[in-house]
Amino acid sequence: MPTPNPAALDFLLTRRSRPAKTLAEPVPDRATLETLLTAAARTPDHGKLEPWRFIVLGKGAMPRLATAVQARGEALGLDAEQITKGRNQFDQGHLAVAVIEVQKPSEKIPALEQTYSAGAVCLALLNAALAAGWGANWLSGWPSHDRGFMQSELGLEAHERVAGLIHIGTETSTPPDRPRPDMSKITTWVDT
């Protein structure tokens, strides 16, 4: 018989991300963040490839990144609303972890499975932060998908891309729960 962990299951059934714009200081210190990163790195990595890595973006990096988003958005000809939305997470951020997907050559592990693994790391880091009592949010947005921004500001190589930006901080307000999927509409049971 299985050995249940009711507290862990209850957490997973009730977890709720916190909007990044509502996160404030203090943020986790380095030792605390290393524990959260260690928890995230326990993600299934398909053949021990570890097709991901972390870039920790501290408060001091945020103004530089916001300015870079502004300049890049203008160079791309984006409208003011898109630019503002792209830079807000850096203007308002205090700490974020960029989870970087690192595609590695493998005859056994398809590229798509490596992408799945990087996404799983994002969710694992988000859940670790929430379980530790921090507010956290997984964001992306056009800057994290733009090759120019990824390469110039985060130093990514051609075989790398941003899987997600996990913002972590102190929760300032509890958001209401949002509607959840109707399980009967998204689940098919196959017994034969």
C-alpha positions as protocol buffer text, in pm:
chain_id: "A"
residue {
  index: 1
  type: MET
  ca { x: 0 y: 0 z: 0 }
}
residue {
  index: 2
  type: PRO
  ca { x: 122 y: 354 z: -67 }
}
residue {
  index: 3
  type: THR
  ca { x: 232 y: 581 z: 216 }
}
residue {
  index: 4
  type: PRO
  ca { x: 37 y: 904 z: 171 }
}
residue {
  index: 5
  type: ASN
  ca { x: 172 y: 1250 z: 247 }
}
residue {
  index: 6
  type: PRO
  ca { x: -150 y: 1442 z: 316 }
}
residue {
  index: 7
  type: ALA
  ca { x: 26 y: 1775 z: 376 }
}
residue {
  index: 8
  type: ALA
  ca { x: 205 y: 1760 z: 40 }
}
residue {
  index: 9
  type: LEU
  ca { x: -114 y: 1661 z: -142 }
}
residue {
  index: 10
  type: ASP
  ca { x: -311 y: 1938 z: 28 }
}
residue {
  index: 11
  type: PHE
  ca { x: -43 y: 2188 z: -78 }
}
residue {
  index: 12
  type: LEU
  ca { x: -64 y: 2073 z: -440 }
}
residue {
  index: 13
  type: LEU
  ca { x: -444 y: 2088 z: -437 }
}
residue {
  index: 14
  type: THR
  ca { x: -449 y: 2442 z: -295 }
}
residue {
  index: 15
  type: ARG
  ca { x: -129 y: 2605 z: -426 }
}
residue {
  index: 16
  type: ARG
  ca { x: -172 y: 2946 z: -585 }
}
residue {
  index: 17
  type: SER
  ca { x: 82 y: 3163 z: -763 }
}
residue {
  index: 18
  type: ARG
  ca { x: 111 y: 3523 z: -649 }
}
residue {
  index: 19
  type: PRO
  ca { x: 114 y: 3801 z: -911 }
}
residue {
  index: 20
  type: ALA
  ca { x: 474 y: 3918 z: -955 }
}
residue {
  index: 21
  type: LYS
  ca { x: 372 y: 4283 z: -923 }
}
residue {
  index: 22
  type: THR
  ca { x: 247 y: 4213 z: -567 }
}
residue {
  index: 23
  type: LEU
  ca { x: 577 y: 4062 z: -448 }
}
residue {
  index: 24
  type: ALA
  ca { x: 794 y: 4276 z: -223 }
}
residue {
  index: 25
  type: GLU
  ca { x: 1110 y: 4256 z: -17 }
}
residue {
  index: 26
  type: PRO
  ca { x: 1248 y: 4076 z: 166 }
}
residue {
  index: 27
  type: VAL
  ca { x: 1341 y: 3806 z: -83 }
}
residue {
  index: 28
  type: PRO
  ca { x: 1512 y: 3475 z: -6 }
}
residue {
  index: 29
  type: ASP
  ca { x: 1879 y: 3505 z: 88 }
}
residue {
  index: 30
  type: ARG
  ca { x: 2137 y: 3305 z: -106 }
}
residue {
  index: 31
  type: ALA
  ca { x: 2130 y: 3000 z: 123 }
}
residue {
  index: 32
  type: THR
  ca { x: 1749 y: 2984 z: 113 }
}
residue {
  index: 33
  type: LEU
  ca { x: 1747 y: 3029 z: -263 }
}
residue {
  index: 34
  type: GLU
  ca { x: 2005 y: 2751 z: -304 }
}
residue {
  index: 35
  type: THR
  ca { x: 1767 y: 2518 z: -119 }
}
residue {
  index: 36
  type: LEU
  ca { x: 1483 y: 2615 z: -353 }
}
residue {
  index: 37
  type: LEU
  ca { x: 1706 y: 2564 z: -657 }
}
residue {
  index: 38
  type: THR
  ca { x: 1811 y: 2224 z: -522 }
}
residue {
  index: 39
  type: ALA
  ca { x: 1445 y: 2126 z: -492 }
}
residue {
  index: 40
  type: ALA
  ca { x: 1380 y: 2244 z: -849 }
}
residue {
  index: 41
  type: ALA
  ca { x: 1677 y: 2047 z: -981 }
}
residue {
  index: 42
  type: ARG
  ca { x: 1519 y: 1722 z: -857 }
}
residue {
  index: 43
  type: THR
  ca { x: 1305 y: 1736 z: -1171 }
}
residue {
  index: 44
  type: PRO
  ca { x: 1316 y: 1430 z: -1397 }
}
residue {
  index: 45
  type: ASP
  ca { x: 1595 y: 1512 z: -1639 }
}
residue {
  index: 46
  type: HIS
  ca { x: 1574 y: 1222 z: -1886 }
}
residue {
  index: 47
  type: GLY
  ca { x: 1900 y: 1036 z: -1884 }
}
residue {
  index: 48
  type: LYS
  ca { x: 2076 y: 1276 z: -1645 }
}
residue {
  index: 49
  type: LEU
  ca { x: 2118 y: 1531 z: -1923 }
}
residue {
  index: 50
  type: GLU
  ca { x: 2018 y: 1822 z: -1699 }
}
residue {
  index: 51
  type: PRO
  ca { x: 1894 y: 2021 z: -2000 }
}
residue {
  index: 52
  type: TRP
  ca { x: 1858 y: 2340 z: -1797 }
}
residue {
  index: 53
  type: ARG
  ca { x: 2045 y: 2584 z: -1579 }
}
residue {
  index: 54
  type: PHE
  ca { x: 1967 y: 2885 z: -1359 }
}
residue {
  index: 55
  type: ILE
  ca { x: 2049 y: 3256 z: -1380 }
}
residue {
  index: 56
  type: VAL
  ca { x: 1965 y: 3439 z: -1058 }
}
residue {
  index: 57
  type: LEU
  ca { x: 1860 y: 3798 z: -1128 }
}
residue {
  index: 58
  type: GLY
  ca { x: 1903 y: 4009 z: -815 }
}
residue {
  index: 59
  type: LYS
  ca { x: 1756 y: 4350 z: -744 }
}
residue {
  index: 60
  type: GLY
  ca { x: 2065 y: 4524 z: -880 }
}
residue {
  index: 61
  type: ALA
  ca { x: 2015 y: 4365 z: -1224 }
}
residue {
  index: 62
  type: MET
  ca { x: 1651 y: 4469 z: -1256 }
}
residue {
  index: 63
  type: PRO
  ca { x: 1698 y: 4836 z: -1364 }
}
residue {
  index: 64
  type: ARG
  ca { x: 1953 y: 4735 z: -1631 }
}
residue {
  index: 65
  type: LEU
  ca { x: 1717 y: 4468 z: -1765 }
}
residue {
  index: 66
  type: ALA
  ca { x: 1419 y: 4707 z: -1766 }
}
residue {
  index: 67
  type: THR
  ca { x: 1621 y: 4961 z: -1964 }
}
residue {
  index: 68
  type: ALA
  ca { x: 1736 y: 4692 z: -2206 }
}
residue {
  index: 69
  type: VAL
  ca { x: 1376 y: 4576 z: -2259 }
}
residue {
  index: 70
  type: GLN
  ca { x: 1276 y: 4934 z: -2338 }
}
residue {
  index: 71
  type: ALA
  ca { x: 1557 y: 4975 z: -2592 }
}
residue {
  index: 72
  type: ARG
  ca { x: 1498 y: 4635 z: -2750 }
}
residue {
  index: 73
  type: GLY
  ca { x: 1123 y: 4692 z: -2776 }
}
residue {
  index: 74
  type: GLU
  ca { x: 1178 y: 5025 z: -2948 }
}
residue {
  index: 75
  type: ALA
  ca { x: 1432 y: 4868 z: -3187 }
}
residue {
  index: 76
  type: LEU
  ca { x: 1175 y: 4599 z: -3274 }
}
residue {
  index: 77
  type: GLY
  ca { x: 908 y: 4863 z: -3334 }
}
residue {
  index: 78
  type: LEU
  ca { x: 677 y: 4733 z: -3061 }
}
residue {
  index: 79
  type: ASP
  ca { x: 399 y: 4957 z: -2937 }
}
residue {
  index: 80
  type: ALA
  ca { x: 430 y: 5138 z: -2604 }
}
residue {
  index: 81
  type: GLU
  ca { x: 188 y: 4902 z: -2427 }
}
residue {
  index: 82
  type: GLN
  ca { x: 388 y: 4592 z: -2526 }
}
residue {
  index: 83
  type: ILE
  ca { x: 713 y: 4756 z: -2417 }
}
residue {
  index: 84
  type: THR
  ca { x: 570 y: 4864 z: -2083 }
}
residue {
  index: 85
  type: LYS
  ca { x: 429 y: 4519 z: -2017 }
}
residue {
  index: 86
  type: GLY
  ca { x: 763 y: 4361 z: -2106 }
}
residue {
  index: 87
  type: ARG
  ca { x: 967 y: 4586 z: -1881 }
}
residue {
  index: 88
  type: ASN
  ca { x: 726 y: 4593 z: -1584 }
}
residue {
  index: 89
  type: GLN
  ca { x: 841 y: 4259 z: -1444 }
}
residue {
  index: 90
  type: PHE
  ca { x: 1193 y: 4403 z: -1419 }
}
residue {
  index: 91
  type: ASP
  ca { x: 1085 y: 4750 z: -1303 }
}
residue {
  index: 92
  type: GLN
  ca { x: 877 y: 4590 z: -1028 }
}
residue {
  index: 93
  type: GLY
  ca { x: 1097 y: 4287 z: -958 }
}
residue {
  index: 94
  type: HIS
  ca { x: 1325 y: 4228 z: -661 }
}
residue {
  index: 95
  type: LEU
  ca { x: 1446 y: 3874 z: -739 }
}
residue {
  index: 96
  type: ALA
  ca { x: 1384 y: 3639 z: -1029 }
}
residue {
  index: 97
  type: VAL
  ca { x: 1539 y: 3314 z: -1143 }
}
residue {
  index: 98
  type: ALA
  ca { x: 1568 y: 3267 z: -1516 }
}
residue {
  index: 99
  type: VAL
  ca { x: 1533 y: 2897 z: -1587 }
}
residue {
  index: 100
  type: ILE
  ca { x: 1732 y: 2837 z: -1902 }
}
residue {
  index: 101
  type: GLU
  ca { x: 1657 y: 2546 z: -2130 }
}
residue {
  index: 102
  type: VAL
  ca { x: 1988 y: 2403 z: -2253 }
}
residue {
  index: 103
  type: GLN
  ca { x: 1939 y: 2173 z: -2551 }
}
residue {
  index: 104
  type: LYS
  ca { x: 2200 y: 1896 z: -2541 }
}
residue {
  index: 105
  type: PRO
  ca { x: 2285 y: 1656 z: -2821 }
}
residue {
  index: 106
  type: SER
  ca { x: 2142 y: 1313 z: -2745 }
}
residue {
  index: 107
  type: GLU
  ca { x: 2058 y: 1007 z: -2951 }
}
residue {
  index: 108
  type: LYS
  ca { x: 1822 y: 886 z: -2677 }
}
residue {
  index: 109
  type: ILE
  ca { x: 1650 y: 1201 z: -2548 }
}
residue {
  index: 110
  type: PRO
  ca { x: 1452 y: 1400 z: -2807 }
}
residue {
  index: 111
  type: ALA
  ca { x: 1474 y: 1780 z: -2799 }
}
residue {
  index: 112
  type: LEU
  ca { x: 1105 y: 1803 z: -2707 }
}
residue {
  index: 113
  type: GLU
  ca { x: 1157 y: 1595 z: -2393 }
}
residue {
  index: 114
  type: GLN
  ca { x: 1439 y: 1830 z: -2293 }
}
residue {
  index: 115
  type: THR
  ca { x: 1195 y: 2119 z: -2332 }
}
residue {
  index: 116
  type: TYR
  ca { x: 943 y: 1937 z: -2112 }
}
residue {
  index: 117
  type: SER
  ca { x: 1212 y: 1890 z: -1848 }
}
residue {
  index: 118
  type: ALA
  ca { x: 1293 y: 2262 z: -1844 }
}
residue {
  index: 119
  type: GLY
  ca { x: 925 y: 2343 z: -1800 }
}
residue {
  index: 120
  type: ALA
  ca { x: 905 y: 2095 z: -1515 }
}
residue {
  index: 121
  type: VAL
  ca { x: 1197 y: 2274 z: -1346 }
}
residue {
  index: 122
  type: CYS
  ca { x: 1003 y: 2601 z: -1367 }
}
residue {
  index: 123
  type: LEU
  ca { x: 702 y: 2449 z: -1194 }
}
residue {
  index: 124
  type: ALA
  ca { x: 920 y: 2272 z: -938 }
}
residue {
  index: 125
  type: LEU
  ca { x: 1093 y: 2599 z: -847 }
}
residue {
  index: 126
  type: LEU
  ca { x: 762 y: 2782 z: -827 }
}
residue {
  index: 127
  type: ASN
  ca { x: 617 y: 2513 z: -600 }
}
residue {
  index: 128
  type: ALA
  ca { x: 930 y: 2499 z: -383 }
}
residue {
  index: 129
  type: ALA
  ca { x: 914 y: 2875 z: -327 }
}
residue {
  index: 130
  type: LEU
  ca { x: 543 y: 2861 z: -243 }
}
residue {
  index: 131
  type: ALA
  ca { x: 591 y: 2562 z: -12 }
}
residue {
  index: 132
  type: ALA
  ca { x: 866 y: 2753 z: 170 }
}
residue {
  index: 133
  type: GLY
  ca { x: 620 y: 3037 z: 237 }
}
residue {
  index: 134
  type: TRP
  ca { x: 735 y: 3284 z: -29 }
}
residue {
  index: 135
  type: GLY
  ca { x: 516 y: 3442 z: -291 }
}
residue {
  index: 136
  type: ALA
  ca { x: 616 y: 3334 z: -641 }
}
residue {
  index: 137
  type: ASN
  ca { x: 508 y: 3369 z: -1002 }
}
residue {
  index: 138
  type: TRP
  ca { x: 621 y: 3209 z: -1330 }
}
residue {
  index: 139
  type: LEU
  ca { x: 634 y: 3467 z: -1609 }
}
residue {
  index: 140
  type: SER
  ca { x: 762 y: 3483 z: -1962 }
}
residue {
  index: 141
  type: GLY
  ca { x: 662 y: 3756 z: -2207 }
}
residue {
  index: 142
  type: TRP
  ca { x: 815 y: 3881 z: -2529 }
}
residue {
  index: 143
  type: PRO
  ca { x: 1158 y: 3972 z: -2382 }
}
residue {
  index: 144
  type: SER
  ca { x: 1213 y: 3614 z: -2271 }
}
residue {
  index: 145
  type: HIS
  ca { x: 1134 y: 3489 z: -2623 }
}
residue {
  index: 146
  type: ASP
  ca { x: 1344 y: 3747 z: -2808 }
}
residue {
  index: 147
  type: ARG
  ca { x: 1682 y: 3607 z: -2922 }
}
residue {
  index: 148
  type: GLY
  ca { x: 1843 y: 3950 z: -2913 }
}
residue {
  index: 149
  type: PHE
  ca { x: 1744 y: 4009 z: -2551 }
}
residue {
  index: 150
  type: MET
  ca { x: 1836 y: 3653 z: -2448 }
}
residue {
  index: 151
  type: GLN
  ca { x: 2182 y: 3680 z: -2600 }
}
residue {
  index: 152
  type: SER
  ca { x: 2278 y: 4037 z: -2514 }
}
residue {
  index: 153
  type: GLU
  ca { x: 2131 y: 4061 z: -2164 }
}
residue {
  index: 154
  type: LEU
  ca { x: 2141 y: 3704 z: -2034 }
}
residue {
  index: 155
  type: GLY
  ca { x: 2439 y: 3574 z: -2231 }
}
residue {
  index: 156
  type: LEU
  ca { x: 2250 y: 3280 z: -2378 }
}
residue {
  index: 157
  type: GLU
  ca { x: 2403 y: 3069 z: -2652 }
}
residue {
  index: 158
  type: ALA
  ca { x: 2227 y: 2954 z: -2970 }
}
residue {
  index: 159
  type: HIS
  ca { x: 2123 y: 2621 z: -2811 }
}
residue {
  index: 160
  type: GLU
  ca { x: 1968 y: 2792 z: -2507 }
}
residue {
  index: 161
  type: ARG
  ca { x: 1643 y: 2978 z: -2439 }
}
residue {
  index: 162
  type: VAL
  ca { x: 1443 y: 3107 z: -2146 }
}
residue {
  index: 163
  type: ALA
  ca { x: 1192 y: 2853 z: -2018 }
}
residue {
  index: 164
  type: GLY
  ca { x: 1057 y: 3092 z: -1757 }
}
residue {
  index: 165
  type: LEU
  ca { x: 1129 y: 3375 z: -1517 }
}
residue {
  index: 166
  type: ILE
  ca { x: 1034 y: 3274 z: -1164 }
}
residue {
  index: 167
  type: HIS
  ca { x: 982 y: 3583 z: -949 }
}
residue {
  index: 168
  type: ILE
  ca { x: 1012 y: 3520 z: -576 }
}
residue {
  index: 169
  type: GLY
  ca { x: 947 y: 3756 z: -286 }
}
residue {
  index: 170
  type: THR
  ca { x: 729 y: 3838 z: 9 }
}
residue {
  index: 171
  type: GLU
  ca { x: 359 y: 3815 z: -57 }
}
residue {
  index: 172
  type: THR
  ca { x: 177 y: 4145 z: 2 }
}
residue {
  index: 173
  type: SER
  ca { x: -175 y: 4032 z: -82 }
}
residue {
  index: 174
  type: THR
  ca { x: -349 y: 3700 z: -125 }
}
residue {
  index: 175
  type: PRO
  ca { x: -520 y: 3678 z: -462 }
}
residue {
  index: 176
  type: PRO
  ca { x: -860 y: 3514 z: -486 }
}
residue {
  index: 177
  type: ASP
  ca { x: -862 y: 3165 z: -624 }
}
residue {
  index: 178
  type: ARG
  ca { x: -937 y: 3146 z: -994 }
}
residue {
  index: 179
  type: PRO
  ca { x: -1176 y: 2908 z: -1170 }
}
residue {
  index: 180
  type: ARG
  ca { x: -1024 y: 2563 z: -1216 }
}
residue {
  index: 181
  type: PRO
  ca { x: -1083 y: 2317 z: -1500 }
}
residue {
  index: 182
  type: ASP
  ca { x: -1390 y: 2095 z: -1498 }
}
residue {
  index: 183
  type: MET
  ca { x: -1220 y: 1758 z: -1467 }
}
residue {
  index: 184
  type: SER
  ca { x: -1507 y: 1579 z: -1641 }
}
residue {
  index: 185
  type: LYS
  ca { x: -1443 y: 1788 z: -1955 }
}
residue {
  index: 186
  type: ILE
  ca { x: -1068 y: 1728 z: -1974 }
}
residue {
  index: 187
  type: THR
  ca { x: -1038 y: 1366 z: -1862 }
}
residue {
  index: 188
  type: THR
  ca { x: -1088 y: 1053 z: -2069 }
}
residue {
  index: 189
  type: TRP
  ca { x: -1084 y: 716 z: -1895 }
}
residue {
  index: 190
  type: VAL
  ca { x: -966 y: 418 z: -2101 }
}
residue {
  index: 191
  type: ASP
  ca { x: -1000 y: 73 z: -1945 }
}
residue {
  index: 192
  type: THR
  ca { x: -985 y: -153 z: -2249 }
}
